[in-house]
PDB file of C-alpha atoms in Angstrom:
ATOM      1  CA  MET A 420      13.941  -0.220  18.623  1.00 87.00           C
ATOM      2  CA  ASP A 421      12.271  -3.599  18.986  1.00 96.00           C
ATOM      3  CA  LEU A 422       8.932  -3.148  17.197  1.00 98.00           C
ATOM      4  CA  GLY A 423       7.324  -5.979  19.118  1.00 98.00           C
ATOM      5  CA  ILE A 424       6.091  -7.918  16.082  1.00 98.00           C
ATOM      6  CA  ALA A 425       8.463 -10.885  16.098  1.00 98.00           C
ATOM      7  CA  GLY A 426       6.416 -13.986  15.376  1.00 97.00           C
ATOM      8  CA  ARG A 427       3.425 -12.022  14.092  1.00 98.00           C
ATOM      9  CA  THR A 428       2.068 -12.992  10.686  1.00 98.00           C
ATOM     10  CA  ALA A 429       1.876 -10.270   8.049  1.00 98.00           C
ATOM     11  CA  LEU A 430       0.132 -10.438   4.684  1.00 98.00           C
ATOM     12  CA  VAL A 431       1.512  -7.829   2.302  1.00 98.00           C
ATOM     13  CA  CYS A 432      -0.431  -7.372  -0.921  1.00 98.00           C
ATOM     14  CA  ALA A 433       1.346  -6.570  -4.186  1.00 97.00           C
ATOM     15  CA  SER A 434       4.740  -7.094  -2.584  1.00 98.00           C
ATOM     16  CA  THR A 435       6.779  -8.372  -5.537  1.00 97.00           C
ATOM     17  CA  GLY A 436       8.249  -4.920  -6.115  1.00 96.00           C
ATOM     18  CA  GLY A 437       8.191  -1.267  -5.157  1.00 95.00           C
ATOM     19  CA  LEU A 438       6.648  -0.100  -1.904  1.00 97.00           C
ATOM     20  CA  GLY A 439       5.025  -3.456  -1.156  1.00 97.00           C
ATOM     21  CA  GLU A 440       8.327  -5.289  -1.389  1.00 98.00           C
ATOM     22  CA  ALA A 441      10.035  -2.648   0.753  1.00 98.00           C
ATOM     23  CA  THR A 442       7.332  -3.058   3.395  1.00 98.00           C
ATOM     24  CA  ALA A 443       7.547  -6.852   3.330  1.00 98.00           C
ATOM     25  CA  ARG A 444      11.305  -6.713   3.788  1.00 98.00           C
ATOM     26  CA  ALA A 445      11.039  -4.232   6.659  1.00 98.00           C
ATOM     27  CA  LEU A 446       8.473  -6.372   8.477  1.00 98.00           C
ATOM     28  CA  ALA A 447      10.564  -9.514   7.998  1.00 98.00           C
ATOM     29  CA  ALA A 448      13.615  -7.707   9.371  1.00 98.00           C
ATOM     30  CA  GLU A 449      11.616  -7.157  12.565  1.00 98.00           C
ATOM     31  CA  GLY A 450      10.873 -10.857  12.921  1.00 98.00           C
ATOM     32  CA  ALA A 451       7.404 -10.990  11.351  1.00 98.00           C
ATOM     33  CA  ARG A 452       6.482 -14.007   9.238  1.00 98.00           C
ATOM     34  CA  VAL A 453       5.536 -12.502   5.910  1.00 98.00           C
ATOM     35  CA  VAL A 454       3.289 -13.596   3.066  1.00 98.00           C
ATOM     36  CA  VAL A 455       4.733 -12.064  -0.098  1.00 98.00           C
ATOM     37  CA  SER A 456       2.100 -11.890  -2.807  1.00 98.00           C
ATOM     38  CA  GLY A 457       1.563 -10.671  -6.332  1.00 97.00           C
ATOM     39  CA  ARG A 458       0.873 -11.611  -9.916  1.00 96.00           C
ATOM     40  CA  ARG A 459       4.519 -12.513 -10.500  1.00 97.00           C
ATOM     41  CA  GLY A 460       4.604 -15.849  -8.696  1.00 96.00           C
ATOM     42  CA  GLU A 461       8.260 -16.614  -9.315  1.00 97.00           C
ATOM     43  CA  ARG A 462       9.232 -13.197  -8.005  1.00 98.00           C
ATOM     44  CA  ALA A 463       7.022 -13.627  -4.910  1.00 98.00           C
ATOM     45  CA  ARG A 464       8.654 -16.947  -4.126  1.00 98.00           C
ATOM     46  CA  ALA A 465      12.156 -15.593  -4.777  1.00 98.00           C
ATOM     47  CA  ILE A 466      11.646 -12.724  -2.340  1.00 98.00           C
ATOM     48  CA  ALA A 467      10.127 -15.076   0.234  1.00 98.00           C
ATOM     49  CA  ASP A 468      13.170 -17.354  -0.047  1.00 98.00           C
ATOM     50  CA  GLU A 469      15.327 -14.415   1.059  1.00 98.00           C
ATOM     51  CA  LEU A 470      13.222 -13.743   4.174  1.00 98.00           C
ATOM     52  CA  PRO A 471      13.092 -15.968   7.263  1.00 96.00           C
ATOM     53  CA  GLY A 472       9.793 -17.761   7.699  1.00 93.00           C
ATOM     54  CA  ALA A 473       8.192 -16.158   4.642  1.00 98.00           C
ATOM     55  CA  VAL A 474       6.098 -17.679   1.872  1.00 98.00           C
ATOM     56  CA  GLY A 475       5.310 -16.457  -1.628  1.00 98.00           C
ATOM     57  CA  VAL A 476       1.832 -16.595  -3.132  1.00 98.00           C
ATOM     58  CA  GLU A 477       0.966 -15.950  -6.765  1.00 98.00           C
ATOM     59  CA  VAL A 478      -2.343 -14.124  -7.048  1.00 97.00           C
ATOM     60  CA  ASP A 479      -4.119 -11.529  -9.139  1.00 96.00           C
ATOM     61  CA  LEU A 480      -6.310  -9.620  -6.708  1.00 96.00           C
ATOM     62  CA  THR A 481      -8.257  -8.055  -9.558  1.00 93.00           C
ATOM     63  CA  ALA A 482      -9.372 -11.476 -10.834  1.00 94.00           C
ATOM     64  CA  PRO A 483     -12.648 -13.022  -9.605  1.00 95.00           C
ATOM     65  CA  GLY A 484     -12.011 -14.841  -6.335  1.00 96.00           C
ATOM     66  CA  GLY A 485      -8.467 -13.486  -6.082  1.00 97.00           C
ATOM     67  CA  ALA A 486      -8.876 -11.990  -2.603  1.00 97.00           C
ATOM     68  CA  GLU A 487     -10.480 -15.133  -1.236  1.00 97.00           C
ATOM     69  CA  ARG A 488      -7.761 -17.354  -2.682  1.00 97.00           C
ATOM     70  CA  LEU A 489      -4.989 -15.167  -1.249  1.00 98.00           C
ATOM     71  CA  LEU A 490      -6.531 -15.291   2.217  1.00 98.00           C
ATOM     72  CA  GLU A 491      -6.923 -19.058   2.052  1.00 98.00           C
ATOM     73  CA  GLU A 492      -3.369 -19.734   0.893  1.00 98.00           C
ATOM     74  CA  ALA A 493      -1.852 -17.211   3.300  1.00 98.00           C
ATOM     75  CA  GLN A 494      -3.637 -18.612   6.339  1.00 98.00           C
ATOM     76  CA  ASP A 495      -3.045 -22.220   5.315  1.00 98.00           C
ATOM     77  CA  ALA A 496       0.676 -21.467   5.129  1.00 97.00           C
ATOM     78  CA  LEU A 497       1.249 -19.255   8.160  1.00 98.00           C
ATOM     79  CA  GLY A 498      -1.930 -19.190  10.214  1.00 97.00           C
ATOM     80  CA  PRO A 499      -4.104 -16.251  11.308  1.00 98.00           C
ATOM     81  CA  ILE A 500      -3.147 -12.851   9.945  1.00 98.00           C
ATOM     82  CA  ASP A 501      -2.060 -10.223  12.496  1.00 98.00           C
ATOM     83  CA  VAL A 502      -0.917  -7.547  10.043  1.00 98.00           C
ATOM     84  CA  LEU A 503      -2.646  -6.785   6.747  1.00 98.00           C
ATOM     85  CA  VAL A 504      -0.941  -4.395   4.351  1.00 98.00           C
ATOM     86  CA  LEU A 505      -3.260  -3.319   1.555  1.00 98.00           C
ATOM     87  CA  ASN A 506      -1.584  -2.419  -1.701  1.00 97.00           C
ATOM     88  CA  GLY A 507      -2.109  -2.706  -5.407  1.00 91.00           C
ATOM     89  CA  PRO A 508      -1.082  -1.297  -8.770  1.00 85.00           C
ATOM     90  CA  GLY A 509      -2.351   2.165  -9.537  1.00 84.00           C
ATOM     91  CA  PRO A 510      -4.858   2.774 -12.342  1.00 91.00           C
ATOM     92  CA  ARG A 511      -3.770   4.277 -15.629  1.00 89.00           C
ATOM     93  CA  PRO A 512      -3.010   8.016 -15.703  1.00 89.00           C
ATOM     94  CA  ALA A 513      -5.991  10.154 -16.776  1.00 93.00           C
ATOM     95  CA  SER A 514      -7.524  13.516 -16.004  1.00 95.00           C
ATOM     96  CA  ALA A 515     -10.973  13.776 -14.446  1.00 96.00           C
ATOM     97  CA  SER A 516     -12.395  15.127 -17.700  1.00 96.00           C
ATOM     98  CA  GLU A 517     -11.159  12.052 -19.607  1.00 94.00           C
ATOM     99  CA  ILE A 518     -12.527   9.231 -17.456  1.00 96.00           C
ATOM    100  CA  ASP A 519     -15.893   7.540 -17.850  1.00 96.00           C
ATOM    101  CA  PRO A 520     -18.127   5.777 -15.298  1.00 97.00           C
ATOM    102  CA  GLU A 521     -16.825   2.346 -16.321  1.00 97.00           C
ATOM    103  CA  ALA A 522     -13.210   3.315 -15.614  1.00 96.00           C
ATOM    104  CA  THR A 523     -14.234   4.885 -12.314  1.00 97.00           C
ATOM    105  CA  ALA A 524     -16.128   1.756 -11.287  1.00 97.00           C
ATOM    106  CA  GLU A 525     -13.074  -0.379 -12.096  1.00 96.00           C
ATOM    107  CA  ALA A 526     -10.843   1.874  -9.972  1.00 96.00           C
ATOM    108  CA  VAL A 527     -13.233   1.616  -7.027  1.00 97.00           C
ATOM    109  CA  GLN A 528     -13.451  -2.158  -7.479  1.00 96.00           C
ATOM    110  CA  ASN A 529      -9.683  -2.623  -7.466  1.00 96.00           C
ATOM    111  CA  LEU A 530      -8.733  -0.010  -4.869  1.00 97.00           C
ATOM    112  CA  LEU A 531     -11.640  -0.321  -2.427  1.00 97.00           C
ATOM    113  CA  LEU A 532     -13.868  -3.371  -2.836  1.00 97.00           C
ATOM    114  CA  VAL A 533     -11.095  -5.951  -3.224  1.00 97.00           C
ATOM    115  CA  HIS A 534      -9.371  -4.569  -0.148  1.00 98.00           C
ATOM    116  CA  GLN A 535     -12.636  -4.561   1.763  1.00 98.00           C
ATOM    117  CA  LYS A 536     -12.888  -8.316   1.095  1.00 98.00           C
ATOM    118  CA  LEU A 537      -9.390  -8.831   2.487  1.00 98.00           C
ATOM    119  CA  VAL A 538     -10.187  -6.807   5.595  1.00 98.00           C
ATOM    120  CA  GLY A 539     -13.402  -8.768   6.071  1.00 98.00           C
ATOM    121  CA  GLY A 540     -11.439 -12.004   5.953  1.00 98.00           C
ATOM    122  CA  VAL A 541      -8.945 -11.103   8.696  1.00 98.00           C
ATOM    123  CA  LEU A 542     -10.874  -8.712  10.917  1.00 98.00           C
ATOM    124  CA  PRO A 543     -12.895 -11.260  12.934  1.00 98.00           C
ATOM    125  CA  GLY A 544      -9.707 -12.995  14.066  1.00 98.00           C
ATOM    126  CA  MET A 545      -7.998  -9.725  14.907  1.00 98.00           C
ATOM    127  CA  ARG A 546     -10.947  -8.669  17.022  1.00 98.00           C
ATOM    128  CA  GLU A 547     -11.065 -12.006  18.785  1.00 98.00           C
ATOM    129  CA  ARG A 548      -7.332 -11.846  19.587  1.00 98.00           C
ATOM    130  CA  ARG A 549      -7.633  -8.122  20.388  1.00 98.00           C
ATOM    131  CA  TRP A 550      -4.597  -7.302  18.257  1.00 98.00           C
ATOM    132  CA  GLY A 551      -4.365  -6.309  14.630  1.00 98.00           C
ATOM    133  CA  ARG A 552      -2.819  -3.846  12.238  1.00 98.00           C
ATOM    134  CA  ILE A 553      -4.436  -2.814   8.959  1.00 99.00           C
ATOM    135  CA  LEU A 554      -2.325  -0.471   6.859  1.00 98.00           C
ATOM    136  CA  ALA A 555      -3.045   0.779   3.356  1.00 98.00           C
ATOM    137  CA  ILE A 556      -0.262   1.901   1.072  1.00 98.00           C
ATOM    138  CA  ALA A 557      -2.139   4.774  -0.485  1.00 96.00           C
ATOM    139  CA  SER A 558      -1.097   8.038  -2.135  1.00 92.00           C
ATOM    140  CA  SER A 559      -0.707  11.700  -1.279  1.00 90.00           C
ATOM    141  CA  GLY A 560      -3.558  12.141  -3.785  1.00 91.00           C
ATOM    142  CA  VAL A 561      -5.856  11.276  -0.856  1.00 92.00           C
ATOM    143  CA  GLU A 562      -5.035  14.671   0.658  1.00 92.00           C
ATOM    144  CA  ALA A 563      -4.090  16.686  -2.418  1.00 88.00           C
ATOM    145  CA  PRO A 564      -5.366  15.246  -5.731  1.00 91.00           C
ATOM    146  CA  ILE A 565      -2.527  14.589  -8.155  1.00 89.00           C
ATOM    147  CA  PRO A 566      -2.979  15.997 -11.659  1.00 89.00           C
ATOM    148  CA  ASN A 567      -3.606  13.354 -14.330  1.00 89.00           C
ATOM    149  CA  LEU A 568      -4.163  10.605 -11.724  1.00 92.00           C
ATOM    150  CA  ALA A 569      -7.907  11.066 -11.273  1.00 96.00           C
ATOM    151  CA  LEU A 570      -8.707   7.347 -11.093  1.00 96.00           C
ATOM    152  CA  SER A 571      -6.132   6.808  -8.365  1.00 95.00           C
ATOM    153  CA  ASN A 572      -7.319   9.897  -6.491  1.00 96.00           C
ATOM    154  CA  ILE A 573     -10.908   8.635  -6.517  1.00 97.00           C
ATOM    155  CA  GLY A 574     -10.296   4.981  -5.674  1.00 97.00           C
ATOM    156  CA  ARG A 575      -7.775   5.619  -2.913  1.00 96.00           C
ATOM    157  CA  SER A 576      -9.926   8.343  -1.363  1.00 97.00           C
ATOM    158  CA  ALA A 577     -12.788   5.842  -1.172  1.00 97.00           C
ATOM    159  CA  LEU A 578     -10.478   3.399   0.611  1.00 98.00           C
ATOM    160  CA  ALA A 579      -9.395   6.138   3.014  1.00 98.00           C
ATOM    161  CA  ALA A 580     -13.011   6.883   3.932  1.00 98.00           C
ATOM    162  CA  TYR A 581     -13.680   3.180   4.530  1.00 98.00           C
ATOM    163  CA  LEU A 582     -10.627   2.687   6.746  1.00 98.00           C
ATOM    164  CA  LYS A 583     -11.335   5.827   8.752  1.00 98.00           C
ATOM    165  CA  SER A 584     -14.873   4.611   9.368  1.00 98.00           C
ATOM    166  CA  LEU A 585     -13.595   1.138  10.255  1.00 98.00           C
ATOM    167  CA  SER A 586     -11.011   2.494  12.679  1.00 98.00           C
ATOM    168  CA  ILE A 587     -13.777   4.012  14.795  1.00 98.00           C
ATOM    169  CA  ASP A 588     -15.528   0.646  15.055  1.00 98.00           C
ATOM    170  CA  VAL A 589     -12.490  -1.316  16.234  1.00 98.00           C
ATOM    171  CA  ALA A 590     -10.348   1.217  18.106  1.00 98.00           C
ATOM    172  CA  ASP A 591     -11.220  -0.273  21.503  1.00 98.00           C
ATOM    173  CA  GLU A 592     -10.475  -3.831  20.379  1.00 98.00           C
ATOM    174  CA  GLY A 593      -6.733  -3.552  19.823  1.00 98.00           C
ATOM    175  CA  VAL A 594      -7.031  -3.166  16.045  1.00 98.00           C
ATOM    176  CA  THR A 595      -5.712  -0.127  14.187  1.00 98.00           C
ATOM    177  CA  ALA A 596      -6.425   1.017  10.631  1.00 98.00           C
ATOM    178  CA  ASN A 597      -4.237   3.624   8.972  1.00 98.00           C
ATOM    179  CA  LEU A 598      -2.945   4.838   5.636  1.00 98.00           C
ATOM    180  CA  LEU A 599       0.626   5.587   4.648  1.00 98.00           C
ATOM    181  CA  LEU A 600       0.856   8.100   1.833  1.00 97.00           C
ATOM    182  CA  PRO A 601       3.974   8.044  -0.317  1.00 95.00           C
ATOM    183  CA  GLY A 602       5.108  11.066  -2.196  1.00 91.00           C
ATOM    184  CA  ARG A 603       7.616  10.554  -4.970  1.00 93.00           C
ATOM    185  CA  ILE A 604       9.433   7.358  -4.038  1.00 96.00           C
ATOM    186  CA  ALA A 605      11.959   5.916  -6.488  1.00 96.00           C
ATOM    187  CA  THR A 606      10.016   2.880  -7.695  1.00 93.00           C
ATOM    188  CA  ASP A 607       9.236   1.435 -11.112  1.00 90.00           C
ATOM    189  CA  ARG A 608       5.767   3.012 -10.860  1.00 85.00           C
ATOM    190  CA  LEU A 609       7.268   6.482 -10.470  1.00 90.00           C
ATOM    191  CA  SER A 610       9.657   5.851 -13.354  1.00 93.00           C
ATOM    192  CA  SER A 611       6.728   4.905 -15.580  1.00 90.00           C
ATOM    193  CA  LEU A 612       4.819   8.038 -14.572  1.00 86.00           C
ATOM    194  CA  ASP A 613       7.860  10.206 -15.292  1.00 93.00           C
ATOM    195  CA  SER A 614       8.247   8.512 -18.660  1.00 94.00           C
ATOM    196  CA  ALA A 615       4.569   9.090 -19.473  1.00 89.00           C
ATOM    197  CA  THR A 616       4.900  12.770 -18.557  1.00 91.00           C
ATOM    198  CA  ALA A 617       8.037  13.097 -20.651  1.00 95.00           C
ATOM    199  CA  GLU A 618       6.285  11.571 -23.651  1.00 94.00           C
ATOM    200  CA  ARG A 619       3.188  13.710 -23.206  1.00 92.00           C
ATOM    201  CA  GLU A 620       5.158  16.950 -22.844  1.00 95.00           C
ATOM    202  CA  ARG A 621       7.867  15.943 -25.328  1.00 96.00           C
ATOM    203  CA  LEU A 622      10.658  16.417 -22.815  1.00 96.00           C
ATOM    204  CA  PRO A 623      13.668  14.301 -21.840  1.00 96.00           C
ATOM    205  CA  VAL A 624      12.768  12.057 -18.917  1.00 95.00           C
ATOM    206  CA  GLU A 625      15.802  13.404 -17.051  1.00 96.00           C
ATOM    207  CA  GLU A 626      14.284  16.871 -17.189  1.00 96.00           C
ATOM    208  CA  VAL A 627      10.976  15.591 -15.856  1.00 95.00           C
ATOM    209  CA  ARG A 628      12.725  13.854 -12.970  1.00 95.00           C
ATOM    210  CA  ALA A 629      14.810  16.927 -12.147  1.00 96.00           C
ATOM    211  CA  ARG A 630      11.643  19.012 -12.121  1.00 96.00           C
ATOM    212  CA  GLY A 631       9.970  16.491  -9.845  1.00 95.00           C
ATOM    213  CA  GLU A 632      12.867  16.481  -7.399  1.00 97.00           C
ATOM    214  CA  ALA A 633      13.019  20.270  -7.369  1.00 97.00           C
ATOM    215  CA  ALA A 634       9.389  20.420  -6.225  1.00 95.00           C
ATOM    216  CA  ILE A 635      10.189  18.373  -3.114  1.00 96.00           C
ATOM    217  CA  PRO A 636      11.588  20.283  -0.124  1.00 97.00           C
ATOM    218  CA  ALA A 637      13.996  17.386   0.482  1.00 98.00           C
ATOM    219  CA  LYS A 638      15.169  17.876  -3.149  1.00 98.00           C
ATOM    220  CA  ARG A 639      15.214  14.159  -3.931  1.00 98.00           C
ATOM    221  CA  TYR A 640      12.969  11.202  -4.495  1.00 98.00           C
ATOM    222  CA  GLY A 641      12.485   8.990  -1.453  1.00 97.00           C
ATOM    223  CA  GLN A 642      13.967   5.530  -1.195  1.00 97.00           C
ATOM    224  CA  PRO A 643      11.735   2.452  -0.852  1.00 97.00           C
ATOM    225  CA  ALA A 644      13.559   1.398   2.322  1.00 97.00           C
ATOM    226  CA  GLU A 645      12.643   4.698   3.971  1.00 98.00           C
ATOM    227  CA  PHE A 646       9.012   4.055   3.214  1.00 98.00           C
ATOM    228  CA  GLY A 647       9.220   0.440   4.365  1.00 98.00           C
ATOM    229  CA  ALA A 648      10.656   1.447   7.732  1.00 98.00           C
ATOM    230  CA  THR A 649       7.771   3.862   8.309  1.00 98.00           C
ATOM    231  CA  ALA A 650       5.252   1.192   7.349  1.00 98.00           C
ATOM    232  CA  ALA A 651       6.823  -1.309   9.736  1.00 98.00           C
ATOM    233  CA  PHE A 652       6.517   1.142  12.620  1.00 98.00           C
ATOM    234  CA  LEU A 653       2.834   1.739  11.900  1.00 98.00           C
ATOM    235  CA  CYS A 654       2.354  -2.044  12.046  1.00 98.00           C
ATOM    236  CA  SER A 655       4.264  -2.330  15.307  1.00 98.00           C
ATOM    237  CA  ALA A 656       3.225  -2.848  18.908  1.00 98.00           C
ATOM    238  CA  HIS A 657       4.361   0.708  19.657  1.00 98.00           C
ATOM    239  CA  ALA A 658       1.838   2.222  17.217  1.00 98.00           C
ATOM    240  CA  SER A 659      -1.156   0.968  19.198  1.00 98.00           C
ATOM    241  CA  TYR A 660      -2.479   4.517  19.769  1.00 98.00           C
ATOM    242  CA  ILE A 661      -2.175   5.593  16.127  1.00 98.00           C
ATOM    243  CA  THR A 662      -5.357   4.786  14.239  1.00 98.00           C
ATOM    244  CA  GLY A 663      -7.753   6.317  11.764  1.00 98.00           C
ATOM    245  CA  THR A 664      -5.116   8.559  10.304  1.00 98.00           C
ATOM    246  CA  ALA A 665      -3.094   9.122   7.151  1.00 97.00           C
ATOM    247  CA  ILE A 666       0.630   9.703   7.532  1.00 97.00           C
ATOM    248  CA  ARG A 667       2.742  11.060   4.700  1.00 96.00           C
ATOM    249  CA  CYS A 668       6.203   9.856   3.742  1.00 97.00           C
ATOM    250  CA  ASP A 669       6.886  12.464   1.078  1.00 96.00           C
ATOM    251  CA  GLY A 670       9.908  14.600   1.900  1.00 97.00           C
ATOM    252  CA  GLY A 671       7.604  17.541   2.627  1.00 96.00           C
ATOM    253  CA  LEU A 672       6.019  17.507  -0.850  1.00 93.00           C
ATOM    254  CA  VAL A 673       2.405  18.208   0.161  1.00 92.00           C
ATOM    255  CA  PRO A 674       2.333  21.826   1.400  1.00 89.00           C
ATOM    256  CA  THR A 675      -0.113  21.282   4.275  1.00 87.00           C
ATOM    257  CA  LEU A 676       0.174  20.008   7.835  1.00 84.00           C
TER     258      LEU A 676
END
């Protein structure tokens, strides 16, 4: 299927690895011109060198002025942004009873407010051109809070509420806003979470992984490329009537419709 995004410009946040990288690669494969970004500048540029028409930008979105600098460099390099993929590293594991207001505020800052700045920087142009895709790489914790990931659950749920509200405002202007919720996808982030669980429970990491896979109806962890393909479709011309929703890519993990 031709996704109808050849020549479109896509800015993919935190795309030097994991789900962000998979999404950047999937969009580039469909002909989009991609801005690969992240704190690892050399890695961003190396990935961009492998993709036609792409550029790599080194940026720490959690640093003061990081969002503004990314927008400036991205648009200077490739022009107005048609597709914005919001993504970022998850907060540290913690239960709700362990976190304090300062940690919660930091999670909201990094998972909501920074992304709101990015949206604010590209939305006027999208509305003027009457075409835009805003997609957040979120977490199934938005729908079913994940134990020991309270900070992620809180921050990403705040982002979900913002994007749902935004989608109502711009639905008749050719701009969509959605979330894609990964389950257990085989990334470095998941490996670190499995390792943390293994250490906490004093179990071999292989046992933790086997337990995690057994809990998934598909009986395996997902592959980043599977997630990236789903993300690319949600950013496509064909997804113009999908907005204000959260779609799971989780192998059936969350036991609700």
